[in-house]
Amino acid sequence: MTTLNGQILGQAERAARAVLDRLLDQDGIDFHRWVALNATNGAPVPGPALTARLAAGLKVAEAEAAVAVEQLTAAGLLADTGAGVEHTAAGAARFQQLRAAVGEVTTRLYGGIPADDLAVAGRVLQLVTARANAELAA
């Protein structure tokens, strides 16, 4: 039995991220812009709140997070409608296309793993994430 440690966690994250990056790269979207598209799916998000959310989630400076939003806006995929930043029609279509492709890859990566194992892994990783975030905040 393998015990979870930082090396195993890092290897899994880097391998899964490399698969995601390759998929996104085929569509000309980088990871930060993918996260921004995810964050704006469903409802408008006020610009400052979006930038803060992206910066916190990506562990980057707000200026770096703002670049992703600016790039998506310049590409016509996001717009500030006054109610907040949200997908344009083109952005919604692109997001759905990418989301479907990511879903297919996710199914291949997680397929065949028992649901109970996935649930335990999810709980453990949420706890590790919370503790790491607390360390960063200290």
PDB file of C-alpha atoms in Angstrom:
ATOM      1  CA  MET A   1       0.000   0.000   0.000  1.00  0.00           C
ATOM      2  CA  THR A   2       1.310   3.443  -0.900  1.00  0.00           C
ATOM      3  CA  THR A   3       1.000   6.207   1.668  1.00  0.00           C
ATOM      4  CA  LEU A   4       0.123   9.648   0.356  1.00  0.00           C
ATOM      5  CA  ASN A   5       2.990  12.108   0.609  1.00  0.00           C
ATOM      6  CA  GLY A   6       4.058  15.342  -1.061  1.00  0.00           C
ATOM      7  CA  GLN A   7       5.963  13.562  -3.817  1.00  0.00           C
ATOM      8  CA  ILE A   8       2.997  11.405  -4.841  1.00  0.00           C
ATOM      9  CA  LEU A   9       0.643  14.367  -4.592  1.00  0.00           C
ATOM     10  CA  GLY A  10       2.964  16.502  -6.723  1.00  0.00           C
ATOM     11  CA  GLN A  11       3.446  13.787  -9.336  1.00  0.00           C
ATOM     12  CA  ALA A  12      -0.298  13.329  -9.715  1.00  0.00           C
ATOM     13  CA  GLU A  13      -0.906  17.077  -9.940  1.00  0.00           C
ATOM     14  CA  ARG A  14       1.862  17.628 -12.505  1.00  0.00           C
ATOM     15  CA  ALA A  15       0.799  14.684 -14.668  1.00  0.00           C
ATOM     16  CA  ALA A  16      -2.875  15.687 -14.662  1.00  0.00           C
ATOM     17  CA  ARG A  17      -1.957  19.331 -15.264  1.00  0.00           C
ATOM     18  CA  ALA A  18       0.272  18.367 -18.211  1.00  0.00           C
ATOM     19  CA  VAL A  19      -2.654  16.496 -19.768  1.00  0.00           C
ATOM     20  CA  LEU A  20      -4.927  19.510 -19.216  1.00  0.00           C
ATOM     21  CA  ASP A  21      -2.325  21.956 -20.547  1.00  0.00           C
ATOM     22  CA  ARG A  22      -1.881  19.873 -23.705  1.00  0.00           C
ATOM     23  CA  LEU A  23      -5.635  19.829 -24.280  1.00  0.00           C
ATOM     24  CA  LEU A  24      -5.993  23.568 -23.642  1.00  0.00           C
ATOM     25  CA  ASP A  25      -2.971  24.383 -25.801  1.00  0.00           C
ATOM     26  CA  GLN A  26      -4.694  22.751 -28.781  1.00  0.00           C
ATOM     27  CA  ASP A  27      -7.351  25.445 -28.392  1.00  0.00           C
ATOM     28  CA  GLY A  28      -4.964  28.325 -27.695  1.00  0.00           C
ATOM     29  CA  ILE A  29      -6.054  28.722 -24.073  1.00  0.00           C
ATOM     30  CA  ASP A  30      -3.611  28.635 -21.180  1.00  0.00           C
ATOM     31  CA  PHE A  31      -4.406  27.421 -17.679  1.00  0.00           C
ATOM     32  CA  HIS A  32      -5.016  30.868 -16.176  1.00  0.00           C
ATOM     33  CA  ARG A  33      -7.508  31.728 -18.900  1.00  0.00           C
ATOM     34  CA  TRP A  34      -9.204  28.336 -18.445  1.00  0.00           C
ATOM     35  CA  VAL A  35      -9.636  29.073 -14.740  1.00  0.00           C
ATOM     36  CA  ALA A  36     -11.065  32.505 -15.605  1.00  0.00           C
ATOM     37  CA  LEU A  37     -13.549  30.932 -18.030  1.00  0.00           C
ATOM     38  CA  ASN A  38     -14.585  28.494 -15.294  1.00  0.00           C
ATOM     39  CA  ALA A  39     -14.971  31.277 -12.738  1.00  0.00           C
ATOM     40  CA  THR A  40     -17.282  33.236 -15.030  1.00  0.00           C
ATOM     41  CA  ASN A  41     -19.467  30.318 -16.046  1.00  0.00           C
ATOM     42  CA  GLY A  42     -23.075  30.732 -15.001  1.00  0.00           C
ATOM     43  CA  ALA A  43     -23.358  34.227 -13.592  1.00  0.00           C
ATOM     44  CA  PRO A  44     -21.644  37.595 -13.978  1.00  0.00           C
ATOM     45  CA  VAL A  45     -18.821  38.241 -11.510  1.00  0.00           C
ATOM     46  CA  PRO A  46     -17.815  41.808 -10.587  1.00  0.00           C
ATOM     47  CA  GLY A  47     -14.368  42.512 -12.061  1.00  0.00           C
ATOM     48  CA  PRO A  48     -12.511  43.135  -8.780  1.00  0.00           C
ATOM     49  CA  ALA A  49     -14.058  40.044  -7.175  1.00  0.00           C
ATOM     50  CA  LEU A  50     -13.129  37.960 -10.218  1.00  0.00           C
ATOM     51  CA  THR A  51      -9.524  39.133 -10.141  1.00  0.00           C
ATOM     52  CA  ALA A  52      -9.294  38.481  -6.393  1.00  0.00           C
ATOM     53  CA  ARG A  53     -10.840  35.011  -6.761  1.00  0.00           C
ATOM     54  CA  LEU A  54      -8.469  34.089  -9.586  1.00  0.00           C
ATOM     55  CA  ALA A  55      -5.429  35.390  -7.703  1.00  0.00           C
ATOM     56  CA  ALA A  56      -6.371  33.427  -4.586  1.00  0.00           C
ATOM     57  CA  GLY A  57      -7.133  30.231  -6.476  1.00  0.00           C
ATOM     58  CA  LEU A  58      -4.098  30.372  -8.749  1.00  0.00           C
ATOM     59  CA  LYS A  59      -1.772  31.624  -5.992  1.00  0.00           C
ATOM     60  CA  VAL A  60      -0.623  34.537  -8.171  1.00  0.00           C
ATOM     61  CA  ALA A  61      -0.616  38.320  -7.875  1.00  0.00           C
ATOM     62  CA  GLU A  62      -3.856  40.094  -8.755  1.00  0.00           C
ATOM     63  CA  ALA A  63      -2.077  41.842 -11.640  1.00  0.00           C
ATOM     64  CA  GLU A  64      -1.252  38.446 -13.153  1.00  0.00           C
ATOM     65  CA  ALA A  65      -4.831  37.251 -12.674  1.00  0.00           C
ATOM     66  CA  ALA A  66      -6.121  40.427 -14.316  1.00  0.00           C
ATOM     67  CA  VAL A  67      -4.053  39.646 -17.434  1.00  0.00           C
ATOM     68  CA  ALA A  68      -6.049  36.448 -18.017  1.00  0.00           C
ATOM     69  CA  VAL A  69      -9.326  38.387 -17.842  1.00  0.00           C
ATOM     70  CA  GLU A  70      -7.945  41.096 -20.132  1.00  0.00           C
ATOM     71  CA  GLN A  71      -6.789  38.502 -22.682  1.00  0.00           C
ATOM     72  CA  LEU A  72     -10.165  36.774 -22.707  1.00  0.00           C
ATOM     73  CA  THR A  73     -11.923  40.124 -23.048  1.00  0.00           C
ATOM     74  CA  ALA A  74      -9.646  41.145 -25.932  1.00  0.00           C
ATOM     75  CA  ALA A  75     -10.357  37.794 -27.601  1.00  0.00           C
ATOM     76  CA  GLY A  76     -14.106  38.434 -27.353  1.00  0.00           C
ATOM     77  CA  LEU A  77     -14.713  35.551 -24.951  1.00  0.00           C
ATOM     78  CA  LEU A  78     -15.533  37.669 -21.873  1.00  0.00           C
ATOM     79  CA  ALA A  79     -17.247  41.036 -21.507  1.00  0.00           C
ATOM     80  CA  ASP A  80     -18.032  43.361 -18.626  1.00  0.00           C
ATOM     81  CA  THR A  81     -21.765  43.872 -19.012  1.00  0.00           C
ATOM     82  CA  GLY A  82     -22.200  46.226 -16.080  1.00  0.00           C
ATOM     83  CA  ALA A  83     -23.597  43.373 -14.001  1.00  0.00           C
ATOM     84  CA  GLY A  84     -20.105  41.893 -13.994  1.00  0.00           C
ATOM     85  CA  VAL A  85     -17.739  39.961 -16.189  1.00  0.00           C
ATOM     86  CA  GLU A  86     -19.382  37.103 -18.053  1.00  0.00           C
ATOM     87  CA  HIS A  87     -19.054  34.923 -21.115  1.00  0.00           C
ATOM     88  CA  THR A  88     -19.944  36.354 -24.476  1.00  0.00           C
ATOM     89  CA  ALA A  89     -21.827  34.026 -26.820  1.00  0.00           C
ATOM     90  CA  ALA A  90     -18.477  33.031 -28.337  1.00  0.00           C
ATOM     91  CA  GLY A  91     -17.006  32.569 -24.865  1.00  0.00           C
ATOM     92  CA  ALA A  92     -19.884  30.360 -23.743  1.00  0.00           C
ATOM     93  CA  ALA A  93     -19.551  28.198 -26.852  1.00  0.00           C
ATOM     94  CA  ARG A  94     -15.787  27.886 -26.424  1.00  0.00           C
ATOM     95  CA  PHE A  95     -16.164  27.088 -22.736  1.00  0.00           C
ATOM     96  CA  GLN A  96     -18.715  24.339 -23.407  1.00  0.00           C
ATOM     97  CA  GLN A  97     -16.484  22.832 -26.098  1.00  0.00           C
ATOM     98  CA  LEU A  98     -13.468  22.829 -23.784  1.00  0.00           C
ATOM     99  CA  ARG A  99     -15.490  21.600 -20.828  1.00  0.00           C
ATOM    100  CA  ALA A 100     -16.692  18.607 -22.852  1.00  0.00           C
ATOM    101  CA  ALA A 101     -13.118  17.772 -23.871  1.00  0.00           C
ATOM    102  CA  VAL A 102     -11.899  18.115 -20.277  1.00  0.00           C
ATOM    103  CA  GLY A 103     -14.771  15.882 -19.150  1.00  0.00           C
ATOM    104  CA  GLU A 104     -13.699  13.160 -21.578  1.00  0.00           C
ATOM    105  CA  VAL A 105     -10.125  13.263 -20.283  1.00  0.00           C
ATOM    106  CA  THR A 106     -11.322  13.288 -16.679  1.00  0.00           C
ATOM    107  CA  THR A 107     -13.416  10.192 -17.341  1.00  0.00           C
ATOM    108  CA  ARG A 108     -10.357   8.414 -18.730  1.00  0.00           C
ATOM    109  CA  LEU A 109      -8.190   9.461 -15.777  1.00  0.00           C
ATOM    110  CA  TYR A 110     -10.680   8.585 -13.021  1.00  0.00           C
ATOM    111  CA  GLY A 111     -12.505   5.744 -14.777  1.00  0.00           C
ATOM    112  CA  GLY A 112     -12.481   2.452 -12.931  1.00  0.00           C
ATOM    113  CA  ILE A 113     -11.493   3.972  -9.593  1.00  0.00           C
ATOM    114  CA  PRO A 114     -14.087   2.989  -6.982  1.00  0.00           C
ATOM    115  CA  ALA A 115     -16.360   5.827  -5.882  1.00  0.00           C
ATOM    116  CA  ASP A 116     -15.436   5.259  -2.227  1.00  0.00           C
ATOM    117  CA  ASP A 117     -11.739   5.671  -3.054  1.00  0.00           C
ATOM    118  CA  LEU A 118     -12.437   8.880  -4.955  1.00  0.00           C
ATOM    119  CA  ALA A 119     -14.481  10.201  -2.022  1.00  0.00           C
ATOM    120  CA  VAL A 120     -11.677   9.489   0.459  1.00  0.00           C
ATOM    121  CA  ALA A 121      -9.089  11.037  -1.862  1.00  0.00           C
ATOM    122  CA  GLY A 122     -11.283  14.103  -2.252  1.00  0.00           C
ATOM    123  CA  ARG A 123     -11.646  14.557   1.502  1.00  0.00           C
ATOM    124  CA  VAL A 124      -7.915  14.103   2.113  1.00  0.00           C
ATOM    125  CA  LEU A 125      -6.939  16.514  -0.660  1.00  0.00           C
ATOM    126  CA  GLN A 126      -9.405  19.137   0.592  1.00  0.00           C
ATOM    127  CA  LEU A 127      -7.868  18.874   4.055  1.00  0.00           C
ATOM    128  CA  VAL A 128      -4.309  19.124   2.692  1.00  0.00           C
ATOM    129  CA  THR A 129      -5.347  22.137   0.593  1.00  0.00           C
ATOM    130  CA  ALA A 130      -6.941  23.864   3.587  1.00  0.00           C
ATOM    131  CA  ARG A 131      -3.842  23.285   5.696  1.00  0.00           C
ATOM    132  CA  ALA A 132      -1.528  24.537   2.939  1.00  0.00           C
ATOM    133  CA  ASN A 133      -3.686  27.648   2.514  1.00  0.00           C
ATOM    134  CA  ALA A 134      -3.504  28.233   6.270  1.00  0.00           C
ATOM    135  CA  GLU A 135       0.300  27.964   6.099  1.00  0.00           C
ATOM    136  CA  LEU A 136       0.366  30.517   3.300  1.00  0.00           C
ATOM    137  CA  ALA A 137      -1.869  32.867   5.278  1.00  0.00           C
ATOM    138  CA  ALA A 138       0.275  32.622   8.435  1.00  0.00           C
TER     139      ALA A 138
END
